[in-house]
Tab-separated table of C-alpha atoms in Angstrom:
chain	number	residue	atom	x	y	z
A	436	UNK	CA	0.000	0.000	0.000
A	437	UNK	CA	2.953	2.595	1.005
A	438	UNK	CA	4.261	1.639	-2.879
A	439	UNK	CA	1.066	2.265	-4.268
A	440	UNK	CA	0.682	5.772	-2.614
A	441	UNK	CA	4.263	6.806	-3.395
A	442	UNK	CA	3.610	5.861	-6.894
A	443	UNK	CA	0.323	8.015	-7.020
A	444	UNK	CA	1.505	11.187	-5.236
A	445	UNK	CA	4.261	10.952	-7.380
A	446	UNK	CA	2.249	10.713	-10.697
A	447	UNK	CA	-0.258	13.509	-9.141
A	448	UNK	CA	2.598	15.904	-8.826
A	449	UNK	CA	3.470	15.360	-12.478
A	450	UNK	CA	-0.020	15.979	-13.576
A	451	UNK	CA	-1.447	12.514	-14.267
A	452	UNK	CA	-2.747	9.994	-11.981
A	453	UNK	CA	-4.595	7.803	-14.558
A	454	UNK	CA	-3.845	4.096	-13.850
A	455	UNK	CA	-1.385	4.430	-11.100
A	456	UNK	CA	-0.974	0.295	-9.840
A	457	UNK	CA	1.456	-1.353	-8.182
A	458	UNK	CA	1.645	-5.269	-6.866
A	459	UNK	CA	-2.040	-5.772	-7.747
A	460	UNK	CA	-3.251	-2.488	-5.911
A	461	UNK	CA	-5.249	0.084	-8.367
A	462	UNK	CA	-5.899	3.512	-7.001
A	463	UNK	CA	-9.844	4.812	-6.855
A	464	UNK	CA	-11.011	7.810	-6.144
A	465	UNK	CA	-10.160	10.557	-4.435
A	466	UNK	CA	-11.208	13.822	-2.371
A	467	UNK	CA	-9.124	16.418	-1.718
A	468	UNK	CA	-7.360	16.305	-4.874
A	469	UNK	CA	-6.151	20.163	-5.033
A	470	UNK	CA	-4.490	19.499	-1.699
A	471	UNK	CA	-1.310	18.111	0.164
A	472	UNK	CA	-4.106	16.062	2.216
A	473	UNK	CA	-7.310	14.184	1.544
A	474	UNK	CA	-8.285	10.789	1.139
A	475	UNK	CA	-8.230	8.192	-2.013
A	476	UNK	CA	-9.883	4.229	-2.325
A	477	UNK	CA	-7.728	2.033	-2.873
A	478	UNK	CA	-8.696	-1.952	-4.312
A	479	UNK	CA	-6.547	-5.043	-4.767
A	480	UNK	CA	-7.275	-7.894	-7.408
A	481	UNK	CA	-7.844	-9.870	-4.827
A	482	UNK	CA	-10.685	-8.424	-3.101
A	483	UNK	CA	-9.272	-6.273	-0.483
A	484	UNK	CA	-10.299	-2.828	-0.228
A	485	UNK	CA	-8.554	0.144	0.963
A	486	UNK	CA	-8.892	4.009	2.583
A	487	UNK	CA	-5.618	5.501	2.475
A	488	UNK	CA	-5.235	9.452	4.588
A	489	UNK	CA	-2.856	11.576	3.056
A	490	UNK	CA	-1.964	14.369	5.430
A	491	UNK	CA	0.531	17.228	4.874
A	492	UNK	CA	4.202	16.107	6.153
A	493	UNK	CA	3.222	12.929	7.207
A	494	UNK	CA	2.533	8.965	6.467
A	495	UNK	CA	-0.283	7.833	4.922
A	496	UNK	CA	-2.297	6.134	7.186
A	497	UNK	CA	-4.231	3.345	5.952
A	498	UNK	CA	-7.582	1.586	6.862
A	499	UNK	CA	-7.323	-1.874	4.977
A	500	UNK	CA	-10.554	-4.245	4.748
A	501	UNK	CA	-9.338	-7.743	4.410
A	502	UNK	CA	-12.716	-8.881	2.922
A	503	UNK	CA	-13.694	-5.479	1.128
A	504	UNK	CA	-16.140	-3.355	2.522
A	505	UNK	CA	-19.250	-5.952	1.701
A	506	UNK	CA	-20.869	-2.672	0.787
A	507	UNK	CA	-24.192	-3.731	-1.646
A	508	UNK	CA	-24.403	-1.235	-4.316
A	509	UNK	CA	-27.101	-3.374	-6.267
A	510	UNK	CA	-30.290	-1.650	-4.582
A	511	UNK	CA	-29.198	2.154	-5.378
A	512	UNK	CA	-26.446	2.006	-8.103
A	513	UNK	CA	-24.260	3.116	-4.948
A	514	UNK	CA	-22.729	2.322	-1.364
A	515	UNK	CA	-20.969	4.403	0.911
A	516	UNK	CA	-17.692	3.185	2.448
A	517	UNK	CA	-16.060	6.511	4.103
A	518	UNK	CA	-17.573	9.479	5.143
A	519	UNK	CA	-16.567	12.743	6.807
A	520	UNK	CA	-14.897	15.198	5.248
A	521	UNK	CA	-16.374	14.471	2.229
A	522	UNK	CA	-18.410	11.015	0.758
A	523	UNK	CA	-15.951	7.534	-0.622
A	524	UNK	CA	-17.613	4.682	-1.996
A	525	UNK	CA	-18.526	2.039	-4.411
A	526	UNK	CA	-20.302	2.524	-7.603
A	527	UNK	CA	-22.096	-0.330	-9.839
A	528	UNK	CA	-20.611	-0.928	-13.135
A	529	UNK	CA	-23.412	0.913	-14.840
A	530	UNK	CA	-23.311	3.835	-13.485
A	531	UNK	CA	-21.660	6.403	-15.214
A	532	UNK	CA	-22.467	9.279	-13.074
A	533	UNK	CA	-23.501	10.488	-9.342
A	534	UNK	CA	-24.053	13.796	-8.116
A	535	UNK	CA	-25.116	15.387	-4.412
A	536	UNK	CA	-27.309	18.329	-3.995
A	537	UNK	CA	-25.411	19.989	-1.004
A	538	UNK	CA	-27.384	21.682	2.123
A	539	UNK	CA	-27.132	25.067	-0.014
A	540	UNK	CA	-28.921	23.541	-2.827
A	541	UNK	CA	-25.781	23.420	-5.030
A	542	UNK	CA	-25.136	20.398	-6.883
A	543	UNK	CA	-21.615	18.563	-6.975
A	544	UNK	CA	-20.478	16.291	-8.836
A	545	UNK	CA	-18.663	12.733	-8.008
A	546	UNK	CA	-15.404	12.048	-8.812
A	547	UNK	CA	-15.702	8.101	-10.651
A	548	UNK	CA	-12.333	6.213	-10.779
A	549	UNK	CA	-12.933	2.550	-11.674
A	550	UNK	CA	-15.796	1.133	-9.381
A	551	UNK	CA	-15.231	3.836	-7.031
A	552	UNK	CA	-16.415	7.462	-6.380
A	553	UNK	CA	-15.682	10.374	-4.299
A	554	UNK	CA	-17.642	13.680	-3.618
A	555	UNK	CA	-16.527	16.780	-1.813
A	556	UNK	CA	-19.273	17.986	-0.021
A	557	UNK	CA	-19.492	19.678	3.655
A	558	UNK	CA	-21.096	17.366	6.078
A	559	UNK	CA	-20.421	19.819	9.123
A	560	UNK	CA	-17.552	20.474	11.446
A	561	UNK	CA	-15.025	17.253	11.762
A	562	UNK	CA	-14.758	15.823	15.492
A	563	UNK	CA	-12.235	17.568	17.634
A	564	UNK	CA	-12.627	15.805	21.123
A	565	UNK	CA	-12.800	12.103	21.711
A	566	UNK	CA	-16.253	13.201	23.348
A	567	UNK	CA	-17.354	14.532	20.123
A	568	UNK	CA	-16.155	11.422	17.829
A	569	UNK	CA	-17.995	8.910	19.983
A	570	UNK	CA	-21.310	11.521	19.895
A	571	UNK	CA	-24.231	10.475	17.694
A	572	UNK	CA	-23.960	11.747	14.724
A	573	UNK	CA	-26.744	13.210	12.665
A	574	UNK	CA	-26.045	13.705	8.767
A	575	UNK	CA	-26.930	16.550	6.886
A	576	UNK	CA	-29.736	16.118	4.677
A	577	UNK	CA	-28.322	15.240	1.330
A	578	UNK	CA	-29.412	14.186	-2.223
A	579	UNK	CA	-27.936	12.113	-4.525
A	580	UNK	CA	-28.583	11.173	-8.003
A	581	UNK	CA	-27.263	8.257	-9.728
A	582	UNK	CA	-27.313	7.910	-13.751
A	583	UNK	CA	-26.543	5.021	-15.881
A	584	UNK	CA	-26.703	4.283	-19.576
A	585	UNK	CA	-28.153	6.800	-21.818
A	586	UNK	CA	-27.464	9.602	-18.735
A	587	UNK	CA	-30.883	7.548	-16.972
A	588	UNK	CA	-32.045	8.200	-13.832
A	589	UNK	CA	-31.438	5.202	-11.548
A	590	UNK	CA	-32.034	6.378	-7.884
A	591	UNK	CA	-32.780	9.533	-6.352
A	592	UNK	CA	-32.733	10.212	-2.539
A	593	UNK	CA	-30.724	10.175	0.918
A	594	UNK	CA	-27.532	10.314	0.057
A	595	UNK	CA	-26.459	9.172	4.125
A	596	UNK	CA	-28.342	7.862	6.439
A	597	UNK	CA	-27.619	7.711	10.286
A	598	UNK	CA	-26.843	4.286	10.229
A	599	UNK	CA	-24.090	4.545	7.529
């Protein structure tokens, strides 16, 4: 995984991250991509799925899943894996594009890398205090819309839902 993410930050500092693999690892996609930080899914050929943290003058930290994320993306075209800053997940094979309606009304649109996504949206102030990560956590109302073939309409509704 530390290849894999060398390999990427170095292609994203030259300008292209298309394809970046290493050992069976494939990169997915990312938020925070105009930044020194962020976040970026991460898949083996094997099955084994990956969160890798990049943060500014440090190591990437990594949050493997031996057995994937088992997230079922069959019902709405989409599943969330990560959330907070921003929204990482899986995508079905036929969709070809998602997009959130943000709490402002403005609509953003999904990064799609692979079977992946990401989306940059603001889902309120990031936990501070141990107190404050362990606190219920109620997400913002969001939309998403998920299009496949022919720019078709799949699923439209909560993007997150308090149990995700």
């Amino acid at each position: 995984m530390t290849a894999l993410c060398e390999l990427y930050r170095s292609a994203e500092i030259a300008g292209s991250t298309e394809a970046v693999s290493h050992a069976g690892w494939h990169t997915g996609a990312r938020i925070g991509t105009s930044t020194s930080d962020g976040r970026m899914l991460a898949y083996h050929d094997s099955g084994v799925e990956a969160e890798c943290v990049f943060r500014e003058g440090e190591r990437t930290l990594f949050n493997i899943m031996s057995t994937g994320y088992g997230s079922d993306t069959g019902e709405h075209g989409f599943a969330v894996w990560s959330s907070r800053p921003g929204v990482l997940g899986a995508i079905d094979t036929g969709v070809t594009r998602l997009e959130v309606t943000d709490a402002d009304g403005d609509v953003v649109q999904a990064a799609i890398v692979a079977h992946t996504f990401a989306v940059d949206v603001d889902l309120g102030p990031v936990p501070q205090t141990i107190d404050e990560v362990f606190a219920p956590w109620e997400p913002p109302e969001l939309t998403v819309r998920v299009y496949g073939e022919g720019d078709a309409l799949r699923y439209e509704g909560p993007l997150l839902t308090a149990q995700k």
